[in-house]
Amino acid sequence: MSDKVRTRLDQTYDMLPSMETQAKPNPVRSWKRRTASISAAAAILGVCVFASGFVSPAMADSIKQIPLIGSLFSSMEVDLGLKNAATQGMTRQANSTVSYKDVKLEVKETVFDGSRAVYALEVTAPNLKDGKYDNGQEKIKLSNAIEDIRFDVIGHTSSDPESPLNQSVQYNGAGDKHPNTLIIEKNFTTFDRESAVDLPDSIVGEMLITLQGMDQPFKLEVPFTKSGRNLVHLQPEAAATSGDLTLTINNLDITPLTTHVTYTLHQKSESTLTEAQQRDLAYTNLALYDDQGNLLDSFNGIGRIDGNTLSKSNSYASVINRPEYLIIKAFHNNDGDFPSKIKDKQFIKGLVFKIDLPAATE
């Protein structure tokens, strides 16, 4: 089964744990963005890599005023975490390119906070104009023209299919201002800290990208360097119970780019949960609000159901300025996509937390 088909299945059927495999914990994945991965069976194209040094906060403020070299991420409308990272000088200018048959792929900018690696990929092709790609049969959005994407970290592999190293790649369009650019990212989060990946501060990602109508994938090697400023790691161990549900917030990790929450949701029951009960458990999600009442955008979730307990890690785009606290609310989400607005009737009464955050430091 292709990962393009699995994109929707991950949002629906994969969140319906199989009753035939109760002896093994059931995986739960949810994504807001598209996902894909490929095998390296086809011939691979050559690659040349160039990268500049860090962009300091002062320099970032200056170059953003210059259209040709300003941060692309600073103009992002779909991910405030990326905009925040660019504002704080976390991004790195890069120029990894590969060309084949009049098609050119170029990495313009990267950012890496240790658990999330993101890059902006500009596509140039005769059959691509204003974000519309002609695959020979119809004109489609550039993001729909991606046949498959793979993102491996050179020197870091795992045979465990549940390892964060083997999580699917996520991608989306960069918005109307950059119609021929894709934002591609890899998350290395896990719901279980014991299986967390300890990546070094500098990594090199090997990208395999297949476009519709092309007879072989493109290969790119992209360097990433971690920016570790203004990090927050809390273990609140906060718990609350509502009816048969008990929610425990285990860890809260915040960088200017990403906010991660790992938690467990346990449903008290004298018997094994039915398929419908497991589905309801899987579709119970967390909403995060900053101290101004803004809902943080959620873009990734990975977890598993083991017996009567859901263990999960959710990733959110961090807000521009470090809030004094975050409000965490559990809610029922029957849709695979994270909503832009949550109705009051969706919230679970009593499963609410206020987590105070330390002040940001320079």
GROMACS .gro file of C-alpha atoms in nm:
model
  362
    1MET     CA    1   0.000   0.000   0.000
    2SER     CA    2   0.142   0.338  -0.096
    3ASP     CA    3   0.201   0.605   0.167
    4LYS     CA    4  -0.016   0.844  -0.031
    5VAL     CA    5  -0.310   0.614   0.042
    6ARG     CA    6  -0.189   0.570   0.399
    7THR     CA    7  -0.212   0.945   0.456
    8ARG     CA    8  -0.587   0.919   0.504
    9LEU     CA    9  -0.576   0.575   0.657
   10ASP     CA   10  -0.342   0.713   0.926
   11GLN     CA   11  -0.610   0.967   1.007
   12THR     CA   12  -0.895   0.718   1.016
   13TYR     CA   13  -0.854   0.341   1.001
   14ASP     CA   14  -0.510   0.330   1.166
   15MET     CA   15  -0.668   0.505   1.461
   16LEU     CA   16  -0.910   0.213   1.483
   17PRO     CA   17  -0.694  -0.044   1.664
   18SER     CA   18  -0.723  -0.394   1.527
   19MET     CA   19  -0.908  -0.626   1.763
   20GLU     CA   20  -0.710  -0.918   1.619
   21THR     CA   21  -0.380  -0.793   1.761
   22GLN     CA   22  -0.470  -0.703   2.117
   23ALA     CA   23  -0.157  -0.869   2.248
   24LYS     CA   24   0.050  -0.602   2.075
   25PRO     CA   25   0.014  -0.228   2.142
   26ASN     CA   26  -0.179  -0.057   1.864
   27PRO     CA   27  -0.010   0.236   1.688
   28VAL     CA   28  -0.186   0.569   1.656
   29ARG     CA   29  -0.071   0.832   1.411
   30SER     CA   30  -0.230   1.156   1.304
   31TRP     CA   31  -0.098   1.427   1.074
   32LYS     CA   32  -0.228   1.757   0.953
   33ARG     CA   33   0.012   1.772   0.660
   34ARG     CA   34   0.070   1.528   0.379
   35THR     CA   35   0.300   1.234   0.448
   36ALA     CA   36   0.513   1.015   0.227
   37SER     CA   37   0.813   0.784   0.218
   38ILE     CA   38   0.985   0.578  -0.053
   39SER     CA   39   1.237   0.298  -0.097
   40ALA     CA   40   1.565   0.366  -0.269
   41ALA     CA   41   1.513   0.117  -0.551
   42ALA     CA   42   1.555   0.350  -0.848
   43ALA     CA   43   1.873   0.508  -0.981
   44ILE     CA   44   1.985   0.812  -0.783
   45LEU     CA   45   2.091   1.148  -0.920
   46GLY     CA   46   2.407   1.332  -0.817
   47VAL     CA   47   2.400   1.626  -0.577
   48CYS     CA   48   2.606   1.932  -0.490
   49VAL     CA   49   2.576   2.096  -0.148
   50PHE     CA   50   2.662   2.446  -0.032
   51ALA     CA   51   2.564   2.599   0.302
   52SER     CA   52   2.634   2.927   0.474
   53GLY     CA   53   2.692   2.986   0.843
   54PHE     CA   54   2.436   3.062   1.111
   55VAL     CA   55   2.206   3.360   1.077
   56SER     CA   56   2.237   3.555   1.400
   57PRO     CA   57   1.930   3.732   1.545
   58ALA     CA   58   2.070   4.073   1.452
   59MET     CA   59   2.159   3.961   1.101
   60ALA     CA   60   1.821   3.793   1.060
   61ASP     CA   61   1.645   4.120   1.138
   62SER     CA   62   1.859   4.292   0.875
   63ILE     CA   63   1.842   4.043   0.590
   64LYS     CA   64   1.467   3.998   0.624
   65GLN     CA   65   1.440   4.349   0.479
   66ILE     CA   66   1.623   4.236   0.164
   67PRO     CA   67   1.383   4.040  -0.060
   68LEU     CA   68   1.648   3.831  -0.236
   69ILE     CA   69   1.812   3.684   0.075
   70GLY     CA   70   1.554   3.740   0.347
   71SER     CA   71   1.424   3.441   0.540
   72LEU     CA   72   1.148   3.258   0.355
   73PHE     CA   73   1.029   3.116   0.685
   74SER     CA   74   0.975   3.467   0.822
   75SER     CA   75   0.688   3.514   0.576
   76MET     CA   76   0.520   3.183   0.657
   77GLU     CA   77   0.144   3.195   0.707
   78VAL     CA   78   0.079   2.827   0.771
   79ASP     CA   79   0.326   2.759   1.053
   80LEU     CA   80   0.388   3.024   1.318
   81GLY     CA   81   0.663   2.808   1.464
   82LEU     CA   82   0.869   2.853   1.147
   83LYS     CA   83   0.801   3.225   1.146
   84ASN     CA   84   0.904   3.242   1.510
   85ALA     CA   85   1.225   3.047   1.443
   86ALA     CA   86   1.318   3.285   1.161
   87THR     CA   87   1.247   3.589   1.377
   88GLN     CA   88   1.478   3.455   1.647
   89GLY     CA   89   1.759   3.374   1.404
   90MET     CA   90   1.731   2.995   1.424
   91THR     CA   91   1.721   2.941   1.048
   92ARG     CA   92   2.016   2.861   0.826
   93GLN     CA   93   2.055   2.968   0.466
   94ALA     CA   94   2.137   2.669   0.244
   95ASN     CA   95   2.181   2.584  -0.121
   96SER     CA   96   2.155   2.212  -0.189
   97THR     CA   97   2.058   2.159  -0.552
   98VAL     CA   98   1.996   1.881  -0.800
   99SER     CA   99   1.880   1.900  -1.164
  100TYR     CA  100   1.748   1.649  -1.413
  101LYS     CA  101   1.561   1.691  -1.745
  102ASP     CA  102   1.511   2.068  -1.706
  103VAL     CA  103   1.375   2.018  -1.354
  104LYS     CA  104   1.566   2.175  -1.066
  105LEU     CA  105   1.516   2.121  -0.695
  106GLU     CA  106   1.687   2.360  -0.456
  107VAL     CA  107   1.688   2.375  -0.076
  108LYS     CA  108   1.678   2.743   0.021
  109GLU     CA  109   1.659   2.739   0.400
  110THR     CA  110   1.664   2.496   0.694
  111VAL     CA  111   1.589   2.489   1.065
  112PHE     CA  112   1.648   2.217   1.326
  113ASP     CA  113   1.564   2.224   1.697
  114GLY     CA  114   1.675   1.871   1.783
  115SER     CA  115   1.338   1.707   1.734
  116ARG     CA  116   1.206   1.869   1.418
  117ALA     CA  117   1.405   1.927   1.098
  118VAL     CA  118   1.244   2.148   0.832
  119TYR     CA  119   1.360   2.269   0.492
  120ALA     CA  120   1.216   2.486   0.215
  121LEU     CA  121   1.239   2.322  -0.129
  122GLU     CA  122   1.198   2.537  -0.440
  123VAL     CA  123   1.103   2.356  -0.760
  124THR     CA  124   1.181   2.496  -1.106
  125ALA     CA  125   1.038   2.319  -1.411
  126PRO     CA  126   0.898   2.409  -1.754
  127ASN     CA  127   0.569   2.244  -1.660
  128LEU     CA  128   0.537   2.431  -1.328
  129LYS     CA  129   0.384   2.778  -1.310
  130ASP     CA  130   0.233   2.960  -1.013
  131GLY     CA  131   0.221   2.642  -0.809
  132LYS     CA  132   0.044   2.438  -1.078
  133TYR     CA  133   0.229   2.130  -1.206
  134ASP     CA  134   0.143   1.974  -1.543
  135ASN     CA  135   0.194   1.598  -1.511
  136GLY     CA  136   0.101   1.534  -1.873
  137GLN     CA  137  -0.262   1.459  -1.799
  138GLU     CA  138  -0.376   1.752  -1.586
  139LYS     CA  139  -0.255   2.056  -1.396
  140ILE     CA  140  -0.236   1.993  -1.022
  141LYS     CA  141  -0.100   2.164  -0.714
  142LEU     CA  142   0.271   2.117  -0.664
  143SER     CA  143   0.212   1.941  -0.332
  144ASN     CA  144  -0.008   1.687  -0.515
  145ALA     CA  145   0.267   1.624  -0.770
  146ILE     CA  146   0.491   1.461  -0.512
  147GLU     CA  147   0.491   1.089  -0.580
  148ASP     CA  148   0.698   1.009  -0.271
  149ILE     CA  149   0.952   1.158  -0.031
  150ARG     CA  150   1.206   0.996   0.198
  151PHE     CA  151   1.415   1.170   0.462
  152ASP     CA  152   1.691   0.962   0.624
  153VAL     CA  153   1.956   1.089   0.862
  154ILE     CA  154   2.297   0.978   0.736
  155GLY     CA  155   2.473   0.766   0.997
  156HIS     CA  156   2.156   0.710   1.201
  157THR     CA  157   1.929   0.416   1.119
  158SER     CA  158   1.698   0.183   1.308
  159SER     CA  159   1.539  -0.151   1.225
  160ASP     CA  160   1.249  -0.068   1.459
  161PRO     CA  161   0.952   0.044   1.244
  162GLU     CA  162   0.824   0.251   1.537
  163SER     CA  163   1.152   0.439   1.576
  164PRO     CA  164   1.125   0.817   1.526
  165LEU     CA  165   1.394   0.777   1.260
  166ASN     CA  166   1.139   0.587   1.052
  167GLN     CA  167   0.852   0.830   1.088
  168SER     CA  168   0.699   0.951   0.765
  169VAL     CA  169   0.798   1.278   0.604
  170GLN     CA  170   0.543   1.559   0.613
  171TYR     CA  171   0.509   1.829   0.352
  172ASN     CA  172   0.286   2.114   0.242
  173GLY     CA  173   0.289   2.417   0.015
  174ALA     CA  174   0.469   2.729   0.139
  175GLY     CA  175   0.169   2.955   0.072
  176ASP     CA  176   0.061   3.202  -0.193
  177LYS     CA  177   0.379   3.411  -0.162
  178HIS     CA  178   0.592   3.111  -0.260
  179PRO     CA  179   0.373   2.895  -0.487
  180ASN     CA  180   0.663   2.689  -0.628
  181THR     CA  181   0.809   2.606  -0.287
  182LEU     CA  182   0.735   2.316  -0.054
  183ILE     CA  183   0.792   2.303   0.323
  184ILE     CA  184   0.919   1.954   0.407
  185GLU     CA  185   0.983   1.829   0.758
  186LYS     CA  186   1.079   1.529   0.962
  187ASN     CA  187   0.979   1.484   1.324
  188PHE     CA  188   1.185   1.274   1.564
  189THR     CA  189   0.937   1.280   1.851
  190THR     CA  190   0.822   0.976   2.044
  191PHE     CA  191   0.556   0.901   2.302
  192ASP     CA  192   0.809   0.695   2.498
  193ARG     CA  193   1.122   0.875   2.621
  194GLU     CA  194   1.305   0.545   2.656
  195SER     CA  195   1.289   0.505   2.277
  196ALA     CA  196   1.380   0.867   2.202
  197VAL     CA  197   1.650   0.931   1.943
  198ASP     CA  198   1.961   1.111   2.066
  199LEU     CA  199   2.068   1.305   1.759
  200PRO     CA  200   2.385   1.517   1.749
  201ASP     CA  201   2.370   1.894   1.705
  202SER     CA  202   2.468   1.863   1.339
  203ILE     CA  203   2.308   1.609   1.105
  204VAL     CA  204   2.288   1.554   0.731
  205GLY     CA  205   1.958   1.449   0.582
  206GLU     CA  206   1.949   1.237   0.269
  207MET     CA  207   1.635   1.323   0.071
  208LEU     CA  208   1.483   1.111  -0.205
  209ILE     CA  209   1.206   1.295  -0.388
  210THR     CA  210   0.995   1.158  -0.672
  211LEU     CA  211   0.783   1.389  -0.889
  212GLN     CA  212   0.502   1.267  -1.111
  213GLY     CA  213   0.616   1.217  -1.468
  214MET     CA  214   0.983   1.167  -1.373
  215ASP     CA  215   1.147   0.829  -1.433
  216GLN     CA  216   1.372   0.840  -1.126
  217PRO     CA  217   1.388   1.015  -0.790
  218PHE     CA  218   1.598   1.318  -0.709
  219LYS     CA  219   1.861   1.288  -0.438
  220LEU     CA  220   1.964   1.572  -0.209
  221GLU     CA  221   2.196   1.585   0.092
  222VAL     CA  222   2.094   1.865   0.325
  223PRO     CA  223   2.291   1.973   0.636
  224PHE     CA  224   2.109   2.079   0.953
  225THR     CA  225   2.257   2.242   1.262
  226LYS     CA  226   2.064   2.261   1.586
  227SER     CA  227   1.974   2.592   1.745
  228GLY     CA  228   1.934   2.533   2.118
  229ARG     CA  229   1.836   2.871   2.255
  230ASN     CA  230   1.537   2.928   2.485
  231LEU     CA  231   1.465   2.562   2.555
  232VAL     CA  232   1.204   2.449   2.808
  233HIS     CA  233   1.172   2.098   2.945
  234LEU     CA  234   0.911   2.034   3.212
  235GLN     CA  235   0.784   1.716   3.373
  236PRO     CA  236   0.463   1.841   3.530
  237GLU     CA  237   0.321   1.493   3.602
  238ALA     CA  238  -0.015   1.668   3.622
  239ALA     CA  239  -0.317   1.436   3.632
  240ALA     CA  240  -0.693   1.488   3.625
  241THR     CA  241  -0.991   1.253   3.608
  242SER     CA  242  -1.328   1.300   3.443
  243GLY     CA  243  -1.565   1.006   3.466
  244ASP     CA  244  -1.378   0.698   3.348
  245LEU     CA  245  -1.097   0.899   3.184
  246THR     CA  246  -0.769   0.996   3.351
  247LEU     CA  247  -0.532   1.228   3.166
  248THR     CA  248  -0.168   1.264   3.274
  249ILE     CA  249   0.067   1.522   3.123
  250ASN     CA  250   0.412   1.362   3.139
  251ASN     CA  251   0.643   1.602   2.953
  252LEU     CA  252   0.630   1.945   2.797
  253ASP     CA  253   0.917   2.051   2.570
  254ILE     CA  254   0.930   2.393   2.402
  255THR     CA  255   1.167   2.551   2.154
  256PRO     CA  256   1.097   2.864   1.945
  257LEU     CA  257   1.009   2.622   1.662
  258THR     CA  258   0.808   2.344   1.824
  259THR     CA  259   0.605   2.263   2.134
  260HIS     CA  260   0.584   1.892   2.224
  261VAL     CA  261   0.348   1.734   2.477
  262THR     CA  262   0.369   1.367   2.579
  263TYR     CA  263   0.078   1.230   2.776
  264THR     CA  264  -0.125   0.923   2.867
  265LEU     CA  265  -0.501   0.886   2.860
  266HIS     CA  266  -0.640   0.593   3.057
  267GLN     CA  267  -0.997   0.469   3.042
  268LYS     CA  268  -1.109   0.275   3.347
  269SER     CA  269  -1.288  -0.045   3.248
  270GLU     CA  270  -1.337  -0.386   3.403
  271SER     CA  271  -1.302  -0.550   3.063
  272THR     CA  272  -1.100  -0.505   2.746
  273LEU     CA  273  -1.206  -0.199   2.553
  274THR     CA  274  -1.432  -0.256   2.257
  275GLU     CA  275  -1.330  -0.133   1.913
  276ALA     CA  276  -1.565   0.163   1.950
  277GLN     CA  277  -1.416   0.254   2.290
  278GLN     CA  278  -1.062   0.232   2.152
  279ARG     CA  279  -1.166   0.456   1.862
  280ASP     CA  280  -1.305   0.715   2.104
  281LEU     CA  281  -0.983   0.699   2.304
  282ALA     CA  282  -0.773   0.747   1.990
  283TYR     CA  283  -0.983   1.044   1.882
  284THR     CA  284  -0.944   1.223   2.214
  285ASN     CA  285  -0.690   1.497   2.152
  286LEU     CA  286  -0.525   1.790   2.331
  287ALA     CA  287  -0.570   2.159   2.254
  288LEU     CA  288  -0.300   2.403   2.370
  289TYR     CA  289  -0.371   2.772   2.428
  290ASP     CA  290  -0.119   3.043   2.515
  291ASP     CA  291  -0.175   3.308   2.783
  292GLN     CA  292  -0.354   3.526   2.524
  293GLY     CA  293  -0.605   3.255   2.438
  294ASN     CA  294  -0.449   3.167   2.101
  295LEU     CA  295  -0.488   2.806   1.988
  296LEU     CA  296  -0.153   2.650   1.893
  297ASP     CA  297  -0.154   2.480   1.553
  298SER     CA  298  -0.103   2.103   1.582
  299PHE     CA  299   0.071   1.927   1.295
  300ASN     CA  300   0.184   1.585   1.414
  301GLY     CA  301   0.082   1.315   1.657
  302ILE     CA  302   0.222   0.968   1.720
  303GLY     CA  303   0.127   0.716   1.984
  304ARG     CA  304  -0.017   0.375   2.063
  305ILE     CA  305  -0.297   0.209   2.253
  306ASP     CA  306  -0.190  -0.060   2.495
  307GLY     CA  307  -0.484  -0.219   2.673
  308ASN     CA  308  -0.692   0.065   2.819
  309THR     CA  309  -0.425   0.333   2.786
  310LEU     CA  310  -0.336   0.570   2.503
  311SER     CA  311   0.024   0.697   2.514
  312LYS     CA  312   0.089   0.980   2.274
  313SER     CA  313   0.317   1.267   2.175
  314ASN     CA  314   0.170   1.572   2.001
  315SER     CA  315   0.365   1.846   1.824
  316TYR     CA  316   0.249   2.207   1.790
  317ALA     CA  317   0.385   2.521   1.630
  318SER     CA  318   0.529   2.747   1.902
  319VAL     CA  319   0.395   3.102   1.936
  320ILE     CA  320   0.609   3.405   1.856
  321ASN     CA  321   0.670   3.516   2.215
  322ARG     CA  322   0.717   3.277   2.506
  323PRO     CA  323   0.386   3.281   2.702
  324GLU     CA  324   0.376   3.291   3.080
  325TYR     CA  325   0.170   2.973   3.080
  326LEU     CA  326  -0.011   2.725   2.858
  327ILE     CA  327  -0.365   2.594   2.899
  328ILE     CA  328  -0.410   2.229   2.798
  329LYS     CA  329  -0.761   2.100   2.732
  330ALA     CA  330  -0.872   1.753   2.625
  331PHE     CA  331  -1.138   1.736   2.357
  332HIS     CA  332  -1.312   1.487   2.129
  333ASN     CA  333  -1.202   1.516   1.767
  334ASN     CA  334  -1.398   1.290   1.534
  335ASP     CA  335  -1.219   1.438   1.231
  336GLY     CA  336  -0.869   1.325   1.137
  337ASP     CA  337  -0.754   1.686   1.088
  338PHE     CA  338  -0.680   1.912   1.383
  339PRO     CA  339  -0.952   2.182   1.383
  340SER     CA  340  -0.877   2.553   1.349
  341LYS     CA  341  -1.146   2.619   1.609
  342ILE     CA  342  -1.282   2.385   1.876
  343LYS     CA  343  -1.645   2.396   1.983
  344ASP     CA  344  -1.728   2.412   2.353
  345LYS     CA  345  -1.925   2.086   2.334
  346GLN     CA  346  -1.611   1.903   2.220
  347PHE     CA  347  -1.415   1.974   2.541
  348ILE     CA  348  -1.410   1.714   2.818
  349LYS     CA  349  -1.509   1.882   3.143
  350GLY     CA  350  -1.243   1.850   3.413
  351LEU     CA  351  -0.954   1.753   3.186
  352VAL     CA  352  -0.793   2.098   3.189
  353PHE     CA  353  -0.444   2.204   3.302
  354LYS     CA  354  -0.261   2.533   3.345
  355ILE     CA  355   0.115   2.485   3.307
  356ASP     CA  356   0.331   2.781   3.416
  357LEU     CA  357   0.642   2.835   3.202
  358PRO     CA  358   0.979   2.985   3.300
  359ALA     CA  359   1.064   3.322   3.152
  360ALA     CA  360   1.255   3.323   2.824
  361THR     CA  361   1.627   3.394   2.845
  362GLU     CA  362   1.861   3.530   2.579
   0.00000   0.00000   0.00000
